[in-house]
Short mmCIF file of C-alpha atoms (C1' of nucleotides) in Angstrom, two decimals:
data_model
loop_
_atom_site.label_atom_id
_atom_site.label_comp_id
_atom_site.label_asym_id
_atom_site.label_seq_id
_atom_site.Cartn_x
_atom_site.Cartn_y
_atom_site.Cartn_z
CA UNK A 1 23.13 23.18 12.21
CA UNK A 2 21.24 24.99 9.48
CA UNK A 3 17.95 24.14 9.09
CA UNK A 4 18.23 23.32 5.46
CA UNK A 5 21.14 21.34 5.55
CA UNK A 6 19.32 18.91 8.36
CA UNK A 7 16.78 18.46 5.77
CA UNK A 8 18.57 17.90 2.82
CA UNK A 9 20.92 15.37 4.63
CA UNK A 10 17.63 13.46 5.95
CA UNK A 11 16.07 13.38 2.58
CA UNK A 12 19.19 12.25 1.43
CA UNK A 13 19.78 9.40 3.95
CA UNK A 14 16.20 8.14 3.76
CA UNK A 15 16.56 8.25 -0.25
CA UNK A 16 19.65 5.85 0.35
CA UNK A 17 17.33 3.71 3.00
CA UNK A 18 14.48 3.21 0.31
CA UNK A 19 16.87 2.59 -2.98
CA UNK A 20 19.14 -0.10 -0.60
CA UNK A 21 16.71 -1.82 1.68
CA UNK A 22 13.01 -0.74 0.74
CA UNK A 23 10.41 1.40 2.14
CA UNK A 24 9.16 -0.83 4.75
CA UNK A 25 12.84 0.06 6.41
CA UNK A 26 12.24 3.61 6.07
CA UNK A 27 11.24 4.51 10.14
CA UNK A 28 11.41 7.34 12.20
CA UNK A 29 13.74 5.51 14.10
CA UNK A 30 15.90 3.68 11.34
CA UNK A 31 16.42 7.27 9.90
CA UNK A 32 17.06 8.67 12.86
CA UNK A 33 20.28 6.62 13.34
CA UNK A 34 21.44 6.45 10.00
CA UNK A 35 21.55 10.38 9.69
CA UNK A 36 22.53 11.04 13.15
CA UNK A 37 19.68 13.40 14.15
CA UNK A 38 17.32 12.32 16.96
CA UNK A 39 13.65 11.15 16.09
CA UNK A 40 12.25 14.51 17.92
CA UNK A 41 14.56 16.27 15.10
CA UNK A 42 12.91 14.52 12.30
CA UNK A 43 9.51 15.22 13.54
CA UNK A 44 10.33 19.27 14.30
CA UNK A 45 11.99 19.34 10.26
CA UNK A 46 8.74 17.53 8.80
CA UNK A 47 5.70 17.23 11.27
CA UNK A 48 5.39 13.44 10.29
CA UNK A 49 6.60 10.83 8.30
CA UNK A 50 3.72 10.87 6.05
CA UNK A 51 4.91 14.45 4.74
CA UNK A 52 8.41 12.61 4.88
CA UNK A 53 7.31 9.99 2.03
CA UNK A 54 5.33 12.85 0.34
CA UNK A 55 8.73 14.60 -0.01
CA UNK A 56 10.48 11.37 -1.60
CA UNK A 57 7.59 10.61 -3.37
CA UNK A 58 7.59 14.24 -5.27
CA UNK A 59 11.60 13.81 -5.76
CA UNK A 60 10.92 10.50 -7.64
CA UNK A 61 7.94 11.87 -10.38
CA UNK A 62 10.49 15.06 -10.70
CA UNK A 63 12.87 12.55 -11.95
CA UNK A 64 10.63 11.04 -14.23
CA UNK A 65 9.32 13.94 -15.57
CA UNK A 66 13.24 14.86 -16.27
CA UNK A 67 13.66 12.06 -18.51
CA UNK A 68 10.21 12.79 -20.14
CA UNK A 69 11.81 16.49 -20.72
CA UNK A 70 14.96 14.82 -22.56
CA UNK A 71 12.46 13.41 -24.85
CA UNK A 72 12.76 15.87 -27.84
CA UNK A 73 11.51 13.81 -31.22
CA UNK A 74 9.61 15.38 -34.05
CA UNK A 75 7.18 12.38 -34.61
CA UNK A 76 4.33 12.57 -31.94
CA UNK A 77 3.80 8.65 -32.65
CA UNK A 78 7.63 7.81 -31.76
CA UNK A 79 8.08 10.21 -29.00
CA UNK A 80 4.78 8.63 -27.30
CA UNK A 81 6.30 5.27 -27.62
CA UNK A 82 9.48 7.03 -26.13
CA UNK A 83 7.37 8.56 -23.15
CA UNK A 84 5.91 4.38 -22.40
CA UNK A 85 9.18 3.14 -22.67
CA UNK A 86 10.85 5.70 -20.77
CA UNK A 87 8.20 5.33 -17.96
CA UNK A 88 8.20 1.77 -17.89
CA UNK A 89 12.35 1.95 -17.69
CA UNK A 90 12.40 4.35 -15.08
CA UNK A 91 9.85 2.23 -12.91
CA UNK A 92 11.83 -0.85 -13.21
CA UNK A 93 14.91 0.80 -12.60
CA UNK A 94 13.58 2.33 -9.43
CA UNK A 95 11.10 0.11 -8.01
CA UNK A 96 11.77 0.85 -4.41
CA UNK A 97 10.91 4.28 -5.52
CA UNK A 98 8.02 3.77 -7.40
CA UNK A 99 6.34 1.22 -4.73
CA UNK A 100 6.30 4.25 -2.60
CA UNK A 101 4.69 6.69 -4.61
CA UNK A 102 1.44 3.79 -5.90
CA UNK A 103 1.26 2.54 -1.77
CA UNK A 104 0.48 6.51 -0.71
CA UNK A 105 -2.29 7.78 -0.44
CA UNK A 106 -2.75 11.62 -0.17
CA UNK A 107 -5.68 11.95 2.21
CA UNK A 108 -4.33 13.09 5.80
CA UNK A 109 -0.99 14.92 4.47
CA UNK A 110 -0.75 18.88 4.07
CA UNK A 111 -2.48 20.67 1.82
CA UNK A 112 -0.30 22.64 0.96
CA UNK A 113 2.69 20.25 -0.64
CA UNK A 114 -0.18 17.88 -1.94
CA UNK A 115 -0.52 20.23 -4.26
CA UNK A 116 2.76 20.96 -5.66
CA UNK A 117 2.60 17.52 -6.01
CA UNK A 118 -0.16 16.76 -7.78
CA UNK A 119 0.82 19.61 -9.76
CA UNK A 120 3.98 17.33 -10.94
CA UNK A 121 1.82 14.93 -12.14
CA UNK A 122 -0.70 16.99 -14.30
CA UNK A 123 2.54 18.81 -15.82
CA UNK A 124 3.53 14.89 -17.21
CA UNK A 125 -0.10 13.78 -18.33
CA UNK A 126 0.05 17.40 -20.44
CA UNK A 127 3.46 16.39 -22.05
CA UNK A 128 1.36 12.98 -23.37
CA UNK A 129 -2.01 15.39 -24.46
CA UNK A 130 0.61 17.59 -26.64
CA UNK A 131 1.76 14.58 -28.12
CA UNK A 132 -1.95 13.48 -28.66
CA UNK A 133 -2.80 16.69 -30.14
CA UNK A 134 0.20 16.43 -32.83
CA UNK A 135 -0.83 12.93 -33.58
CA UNK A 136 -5.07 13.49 -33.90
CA UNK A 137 -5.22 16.64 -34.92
CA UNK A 138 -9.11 16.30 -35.64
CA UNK A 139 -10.25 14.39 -31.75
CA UNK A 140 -12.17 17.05 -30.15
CA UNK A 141 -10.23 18.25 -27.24
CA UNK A 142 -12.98 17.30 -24.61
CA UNK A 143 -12.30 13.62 -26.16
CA UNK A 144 -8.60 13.81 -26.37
CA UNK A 145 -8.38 15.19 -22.79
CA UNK A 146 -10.40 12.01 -21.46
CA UNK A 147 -8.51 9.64 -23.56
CA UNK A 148 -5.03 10.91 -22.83
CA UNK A 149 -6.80 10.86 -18.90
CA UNK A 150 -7.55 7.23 -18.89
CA UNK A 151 -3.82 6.53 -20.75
CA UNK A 152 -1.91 7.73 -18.46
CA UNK A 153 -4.74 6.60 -15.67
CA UNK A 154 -3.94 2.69 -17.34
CA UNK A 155 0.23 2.99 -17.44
CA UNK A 156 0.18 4.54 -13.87
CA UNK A 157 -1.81 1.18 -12.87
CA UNK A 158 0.12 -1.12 -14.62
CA UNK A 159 3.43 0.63 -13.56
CA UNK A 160 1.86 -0.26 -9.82
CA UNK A 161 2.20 -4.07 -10.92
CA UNK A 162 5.49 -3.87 -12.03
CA UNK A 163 7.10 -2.49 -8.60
CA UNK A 164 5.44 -5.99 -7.27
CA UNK A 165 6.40 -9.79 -7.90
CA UNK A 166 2.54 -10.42 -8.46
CA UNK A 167 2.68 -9.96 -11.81
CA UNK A 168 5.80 -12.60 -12.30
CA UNK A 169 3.90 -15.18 -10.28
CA UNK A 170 0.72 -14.82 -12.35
CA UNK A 171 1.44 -13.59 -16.08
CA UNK A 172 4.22 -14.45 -18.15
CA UNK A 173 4.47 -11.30 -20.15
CA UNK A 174 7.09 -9.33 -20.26
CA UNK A 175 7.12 -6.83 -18.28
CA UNK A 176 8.43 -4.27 -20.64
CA UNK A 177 6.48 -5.29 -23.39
CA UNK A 178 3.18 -4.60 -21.66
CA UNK A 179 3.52 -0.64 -22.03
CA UNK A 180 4.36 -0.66 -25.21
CA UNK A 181 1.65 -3.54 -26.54
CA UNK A 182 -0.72 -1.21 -24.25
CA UNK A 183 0.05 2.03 -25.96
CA UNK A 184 0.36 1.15 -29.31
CA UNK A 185 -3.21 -0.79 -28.75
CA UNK A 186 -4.55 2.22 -27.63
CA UNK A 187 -3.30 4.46 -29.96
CA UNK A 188 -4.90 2.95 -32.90
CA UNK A 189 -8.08 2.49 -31.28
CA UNK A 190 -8.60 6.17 -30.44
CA UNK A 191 -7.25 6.30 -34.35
CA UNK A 192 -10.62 4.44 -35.28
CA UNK A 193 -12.94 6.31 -32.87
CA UNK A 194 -11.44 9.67 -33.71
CA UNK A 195 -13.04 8.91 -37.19
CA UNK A 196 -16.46 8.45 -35.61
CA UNK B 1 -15.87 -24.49 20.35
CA UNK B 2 -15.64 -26.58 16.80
CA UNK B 3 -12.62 -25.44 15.00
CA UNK B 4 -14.86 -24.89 12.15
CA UNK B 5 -16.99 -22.44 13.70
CA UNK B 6 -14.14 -20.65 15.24
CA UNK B 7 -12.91 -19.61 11.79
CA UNK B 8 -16.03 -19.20 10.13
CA UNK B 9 -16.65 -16.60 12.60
CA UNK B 10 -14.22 -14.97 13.04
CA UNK B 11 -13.81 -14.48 9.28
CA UNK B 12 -17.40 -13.25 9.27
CA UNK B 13 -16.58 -10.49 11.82
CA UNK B 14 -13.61 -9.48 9.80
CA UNK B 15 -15.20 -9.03 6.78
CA UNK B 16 -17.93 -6.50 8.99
CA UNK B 17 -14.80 -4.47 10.37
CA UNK B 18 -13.37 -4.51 6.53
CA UNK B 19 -16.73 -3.35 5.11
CA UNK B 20 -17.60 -1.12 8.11
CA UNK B 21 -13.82 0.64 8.63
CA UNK B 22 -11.59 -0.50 6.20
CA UNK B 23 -8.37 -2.30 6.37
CA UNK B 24 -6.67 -0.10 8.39
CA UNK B 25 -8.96 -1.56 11.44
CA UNK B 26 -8.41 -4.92 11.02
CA UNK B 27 -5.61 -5.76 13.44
CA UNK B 28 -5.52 -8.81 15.56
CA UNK B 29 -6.44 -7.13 18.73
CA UNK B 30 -9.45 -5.34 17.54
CA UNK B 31 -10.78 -8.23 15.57
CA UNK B 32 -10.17 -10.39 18.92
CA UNK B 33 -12.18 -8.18 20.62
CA UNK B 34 -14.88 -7.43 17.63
CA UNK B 35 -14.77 -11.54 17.74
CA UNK B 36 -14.72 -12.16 21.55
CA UNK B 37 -11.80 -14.77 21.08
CA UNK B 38 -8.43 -14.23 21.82
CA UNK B 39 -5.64 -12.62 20.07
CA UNK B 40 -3.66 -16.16 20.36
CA UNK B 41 -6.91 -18.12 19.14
CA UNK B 42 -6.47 -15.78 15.81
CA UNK B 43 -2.85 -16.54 15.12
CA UNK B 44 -3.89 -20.57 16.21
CA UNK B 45 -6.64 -20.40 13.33
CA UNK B 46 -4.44 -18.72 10.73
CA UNK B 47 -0.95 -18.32 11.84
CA UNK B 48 -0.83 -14.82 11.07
CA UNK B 49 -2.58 -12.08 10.02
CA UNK B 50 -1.16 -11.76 6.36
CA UNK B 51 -2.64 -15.31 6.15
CA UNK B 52 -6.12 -13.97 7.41
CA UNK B 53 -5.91 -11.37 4.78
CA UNK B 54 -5.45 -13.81 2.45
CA UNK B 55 -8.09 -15.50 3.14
CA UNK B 56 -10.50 -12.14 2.88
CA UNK B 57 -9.30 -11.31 -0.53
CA UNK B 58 -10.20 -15.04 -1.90
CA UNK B 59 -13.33 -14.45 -0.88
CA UNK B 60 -13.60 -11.24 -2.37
CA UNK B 61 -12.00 -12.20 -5.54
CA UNK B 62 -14.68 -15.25 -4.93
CA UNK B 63 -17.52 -12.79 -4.93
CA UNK B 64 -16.00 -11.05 -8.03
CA UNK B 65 -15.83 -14.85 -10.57
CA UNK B 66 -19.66 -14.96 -9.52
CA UNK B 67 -20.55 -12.50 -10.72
CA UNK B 68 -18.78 -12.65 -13.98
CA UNK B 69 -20.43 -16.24 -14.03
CA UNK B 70 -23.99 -14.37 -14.36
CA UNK B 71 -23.13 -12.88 -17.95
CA UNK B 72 -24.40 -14.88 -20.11
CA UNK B 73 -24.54 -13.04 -23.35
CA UNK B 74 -24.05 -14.41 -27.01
CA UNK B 75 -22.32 -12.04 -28.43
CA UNK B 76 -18.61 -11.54 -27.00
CA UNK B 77 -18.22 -8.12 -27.31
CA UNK B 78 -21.33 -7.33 -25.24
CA UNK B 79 -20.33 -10.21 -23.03
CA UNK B 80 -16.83 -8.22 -22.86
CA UNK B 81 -18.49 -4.86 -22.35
CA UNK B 82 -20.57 -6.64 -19.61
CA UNK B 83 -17.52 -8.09 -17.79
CA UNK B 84 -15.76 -4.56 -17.65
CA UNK B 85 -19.08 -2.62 -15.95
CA UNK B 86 -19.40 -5.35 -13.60
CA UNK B 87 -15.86 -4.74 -12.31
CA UNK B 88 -15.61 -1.74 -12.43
CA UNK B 89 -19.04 -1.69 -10.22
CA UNK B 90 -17.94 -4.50 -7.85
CA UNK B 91 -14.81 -2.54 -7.28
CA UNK B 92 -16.17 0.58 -6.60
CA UNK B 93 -19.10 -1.22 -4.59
CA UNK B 94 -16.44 -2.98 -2.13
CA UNK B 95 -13.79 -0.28 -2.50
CA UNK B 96 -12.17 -1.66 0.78
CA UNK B 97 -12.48 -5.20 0.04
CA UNK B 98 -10.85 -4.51 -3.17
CA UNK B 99 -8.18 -2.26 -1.75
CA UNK B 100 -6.75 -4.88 0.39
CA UNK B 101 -6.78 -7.14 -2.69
CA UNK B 102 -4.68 -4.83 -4.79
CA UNK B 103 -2.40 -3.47 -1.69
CA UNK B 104 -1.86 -7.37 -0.33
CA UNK B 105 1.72 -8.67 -1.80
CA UNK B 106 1.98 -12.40 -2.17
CA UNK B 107 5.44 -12.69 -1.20
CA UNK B 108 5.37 -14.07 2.12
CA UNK B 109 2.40 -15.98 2.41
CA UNK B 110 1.57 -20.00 3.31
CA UNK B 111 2.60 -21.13 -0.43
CA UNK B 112 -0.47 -23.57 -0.28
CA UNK B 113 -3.37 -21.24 -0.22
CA UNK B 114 -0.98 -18.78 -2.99
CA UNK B 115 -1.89 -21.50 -5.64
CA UNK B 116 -5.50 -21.82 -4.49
CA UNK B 117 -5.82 -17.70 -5.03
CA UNK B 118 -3.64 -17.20 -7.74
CA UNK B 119 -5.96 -20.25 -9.77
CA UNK B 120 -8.89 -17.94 -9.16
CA UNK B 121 -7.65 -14.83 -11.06
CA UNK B 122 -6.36 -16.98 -13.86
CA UNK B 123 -9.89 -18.48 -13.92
CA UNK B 124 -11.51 -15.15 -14.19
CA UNK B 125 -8.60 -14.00 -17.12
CA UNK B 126 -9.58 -17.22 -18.72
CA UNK B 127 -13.32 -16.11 -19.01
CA UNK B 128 -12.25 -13.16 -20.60
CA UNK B 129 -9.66 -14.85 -23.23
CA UNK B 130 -12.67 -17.22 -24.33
CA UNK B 131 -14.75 -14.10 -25.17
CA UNK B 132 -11.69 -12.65 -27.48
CA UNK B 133 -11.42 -16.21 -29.21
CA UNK B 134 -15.07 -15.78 -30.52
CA UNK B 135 -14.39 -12.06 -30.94
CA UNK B 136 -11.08 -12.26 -32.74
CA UNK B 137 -11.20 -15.53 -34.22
CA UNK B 138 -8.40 -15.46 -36.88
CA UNK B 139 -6.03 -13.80 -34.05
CA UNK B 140 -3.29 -16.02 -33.49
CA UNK B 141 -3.20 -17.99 -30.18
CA UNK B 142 -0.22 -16.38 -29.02
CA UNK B 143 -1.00 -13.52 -29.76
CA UNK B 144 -4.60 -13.44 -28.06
CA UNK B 145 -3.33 -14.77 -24.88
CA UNK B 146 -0.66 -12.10 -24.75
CA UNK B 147 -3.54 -9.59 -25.46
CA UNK B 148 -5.81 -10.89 -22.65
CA UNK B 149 -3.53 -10.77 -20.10
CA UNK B 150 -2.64 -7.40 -20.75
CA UNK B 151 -6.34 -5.89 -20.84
CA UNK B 152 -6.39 -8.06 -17.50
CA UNK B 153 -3.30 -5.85 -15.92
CA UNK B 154 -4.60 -2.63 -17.20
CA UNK B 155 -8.07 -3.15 -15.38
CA UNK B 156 -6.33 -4.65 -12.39
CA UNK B 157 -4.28 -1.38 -12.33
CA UNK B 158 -6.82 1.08 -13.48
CA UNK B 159 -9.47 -0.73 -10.37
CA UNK B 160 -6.71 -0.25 -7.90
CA UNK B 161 -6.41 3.20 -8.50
CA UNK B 162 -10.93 3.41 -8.32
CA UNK B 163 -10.26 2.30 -4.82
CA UNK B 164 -8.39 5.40 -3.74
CA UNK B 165 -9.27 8.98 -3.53
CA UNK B 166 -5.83 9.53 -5.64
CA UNK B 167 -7.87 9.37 -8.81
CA UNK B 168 -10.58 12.03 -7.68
CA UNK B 169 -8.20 14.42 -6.92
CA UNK B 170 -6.64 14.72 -9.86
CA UNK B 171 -8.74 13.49 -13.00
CA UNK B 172 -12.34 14.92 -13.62
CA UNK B 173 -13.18 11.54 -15.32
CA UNK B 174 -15.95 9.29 -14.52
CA UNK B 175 -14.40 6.32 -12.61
CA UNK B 176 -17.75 3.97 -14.05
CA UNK B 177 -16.40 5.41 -17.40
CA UNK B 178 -12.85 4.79 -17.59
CA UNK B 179 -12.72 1.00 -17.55
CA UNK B 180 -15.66 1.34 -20.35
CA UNK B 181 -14.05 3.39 -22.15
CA UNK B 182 -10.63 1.56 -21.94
CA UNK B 183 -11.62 -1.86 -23.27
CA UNK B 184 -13.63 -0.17 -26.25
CA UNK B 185 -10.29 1.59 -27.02
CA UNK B 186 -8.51 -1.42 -26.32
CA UNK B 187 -10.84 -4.14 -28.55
CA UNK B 188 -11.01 -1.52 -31.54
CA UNK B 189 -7.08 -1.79 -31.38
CA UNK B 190 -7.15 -5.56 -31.01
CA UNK B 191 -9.34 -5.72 -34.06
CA UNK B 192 -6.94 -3.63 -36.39
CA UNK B 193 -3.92 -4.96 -35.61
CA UNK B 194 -5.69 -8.61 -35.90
CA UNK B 195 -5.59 -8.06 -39.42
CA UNK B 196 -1.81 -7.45 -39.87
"C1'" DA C 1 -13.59 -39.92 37.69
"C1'" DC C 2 -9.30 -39.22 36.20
"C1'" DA C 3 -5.23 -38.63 33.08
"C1'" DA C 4 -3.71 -37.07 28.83
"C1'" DA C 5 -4.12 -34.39 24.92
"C1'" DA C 6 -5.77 -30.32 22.68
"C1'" DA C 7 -7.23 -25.68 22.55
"C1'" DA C 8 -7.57 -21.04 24.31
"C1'" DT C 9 -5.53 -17.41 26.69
"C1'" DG C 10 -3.24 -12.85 27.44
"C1'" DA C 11 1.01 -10.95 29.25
"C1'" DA C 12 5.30 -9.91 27.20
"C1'" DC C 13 8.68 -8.80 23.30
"C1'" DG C 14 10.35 -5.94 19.90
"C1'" DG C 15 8.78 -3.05 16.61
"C1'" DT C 16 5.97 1.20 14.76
"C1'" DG C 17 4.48 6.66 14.64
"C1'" DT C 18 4.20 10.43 17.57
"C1'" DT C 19 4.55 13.76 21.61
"C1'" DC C 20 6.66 16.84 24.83
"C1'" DA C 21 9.30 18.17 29.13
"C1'" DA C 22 13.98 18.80 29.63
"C1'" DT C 23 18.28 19.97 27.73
"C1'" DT C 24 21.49 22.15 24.59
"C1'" DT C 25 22.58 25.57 21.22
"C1'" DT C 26 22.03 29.95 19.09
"C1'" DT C 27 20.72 34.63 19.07
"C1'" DT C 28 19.83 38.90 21.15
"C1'" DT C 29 20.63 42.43 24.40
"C1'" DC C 30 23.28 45.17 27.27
"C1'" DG D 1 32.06 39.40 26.46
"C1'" DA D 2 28.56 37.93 29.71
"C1'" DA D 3 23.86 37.26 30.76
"C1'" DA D 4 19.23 36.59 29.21
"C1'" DA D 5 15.95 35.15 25.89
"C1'" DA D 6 14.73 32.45 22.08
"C1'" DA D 7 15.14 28.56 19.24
"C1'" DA D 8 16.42 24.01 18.17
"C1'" DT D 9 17.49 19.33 19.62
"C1'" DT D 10 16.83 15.46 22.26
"C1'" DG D 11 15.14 10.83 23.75
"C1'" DA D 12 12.17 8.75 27.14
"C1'" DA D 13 7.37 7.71 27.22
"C1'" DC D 14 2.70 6.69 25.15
"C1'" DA D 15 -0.39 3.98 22.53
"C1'" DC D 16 -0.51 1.17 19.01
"C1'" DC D 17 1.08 -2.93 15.85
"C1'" DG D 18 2.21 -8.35 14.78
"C1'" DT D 19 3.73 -12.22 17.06
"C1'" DT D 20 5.16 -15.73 20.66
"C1'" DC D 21 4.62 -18.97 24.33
"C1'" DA D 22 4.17 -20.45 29.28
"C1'" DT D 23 0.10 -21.02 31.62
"C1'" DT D 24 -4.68 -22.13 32.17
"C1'" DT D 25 -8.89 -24.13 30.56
"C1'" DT D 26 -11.45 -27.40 27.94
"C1'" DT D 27 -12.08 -31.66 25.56
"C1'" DT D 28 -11.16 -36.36 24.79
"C1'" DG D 29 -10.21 -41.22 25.83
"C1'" DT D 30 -10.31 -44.81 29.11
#
DNA sequence: ACAAAAAATGAACGGTGTTCAATTTTTTTC
DNA sequence: GAAAAAAATTGAACACCGTTCATTTTTTGT
């Protein structure tokens, strides 16, 4: 079979593993016989199944950063609050997904695809520092480009807790309240400090 | 040999793989050797490993409440201020102590020892909500509560992410900086939207 | 000193990621 | 179209993991 097709049908399968059973049931082996392909197959199409989850892992900030894109509103304030409550959705709704891409950790995978991945997630965190730009027009760019850093550095944490029960066993809040309480904090304190 | 001991040591040589090699090396069979008792002496101490682990993070969240009991400031918002550096430090000092707090998932675990752990972190939250009372005093109960715990989630998040390389990679921002810089954001918001 | 109870042991089980000699399929060459 | 060469696929095998439990060793009570 074509070389691309094995791929796509494995990425494909294993998506359906993680969104239906979790990641901890995404194995070489488990994939192996729901797509049909042998294990040796899997290995010769990725190397490993660390570049396997990399691959997942990029599809699922792609498709965030698609429903950031259908975010079109004229007020920076409003289309901020659209970007937290969009993110916060979009982790809830995919939790599996999102588990995945907060428990890996980018050390030992290929260079080369780290990159394009990491390249995903500096394309999103400039979507937020146009808004921030629109919305303090007079924050010195070396100060808006840490504060939009440490934003998006505080939702991608707190996003972490909300693939995981931990935060229903320990705080009552709600879980999609605490992006928006979080952003809207922020926002008017960097409104205060941009003043200083 | 006394029960006592027996866990008391091999707890100790746990904690010296942890430090030493990280989580990753902390499997039954090489902390049975590390140890010098057997692999079924480790699961007739703690039943399993997950409740071993467990056991490792109370102590580091232990080590953490201690040292928030040091500060001893008057005023609140240096007392805050205080808090934040000293996490931020103690996570970045026992980055794989801390990572195995953040990546360990209550679900499973002996329910027991849950409440004993889970009664820690709301001790250390509830250090932290009696420094807003003094520093936001007209702020409505509710309200502050719902405030504290999420400053609480966004350093838990932010510190999980200090723990990995993932953050080096792609920010240029301090790490000792961002937690700083977060709660100053964070109280200056608090204190505006006090007032409405 | 001996029997009974308790504790410690490590081989064995089913799982994991990964490798690689052997096989099958595809492509090239004539 | 058949034979040879190249490429792709396979799955048994390796070293690891957490966990169990029949067996052995140690401790306790009399």
């Amino acid at each position: 079979m074509a070389r691309d097709y094995i791929q796509e049908n494995l990425v494909h399968t294993g998506r359906t593993i993680i969104r239906e059973k979790g990641v901890e049931f995404l194995t070489a082996r488990k994939l192996s016989e729901a797509s049909g392909y042998s294990v040796g197959t899997i290995y010769n199409q990725f190397g490993n199944m660390d570049n396997f989850i990399l691959i997942q892992n990029y599809l699922t900030l792609d498709s965030l950063y698609h429903r950031f894109l259908k975010i079109k509103t004229d007020s920076a304030y409003e289309r901020l609050n659209m970007y937290a409550a969009a993110f916060a959705e979009f982790v809830l709704e995919n939790r599996n997904f999102w588990f995945m891409v907060f428990n890996f950790h980018l050390n030992q995978s290929e260079r080369t695809f780290s990159i394009t991945y990491l390249r995903r997630i500096s394309t999103m965190v400039m979507l937020i520092e146009k808004s921030f730009k629109e919305l303090y027009p007079t924050l010195k760019p070396e100060k808006r480009h840490v504060s939009v850093q440490i934003l998006w550095i505080c939702l991608f944490g707190v996003s972490s807790l909300l693939t995981t029960s931990s935060l229903e066993t320990y705080s009552k809040v709600e879980q999609t309240k605490i992006c928006k309480f979080l952003l809207n904090t922020y926002l008017t304190g960097i409104k205060v400090l941009e003043k200083i």
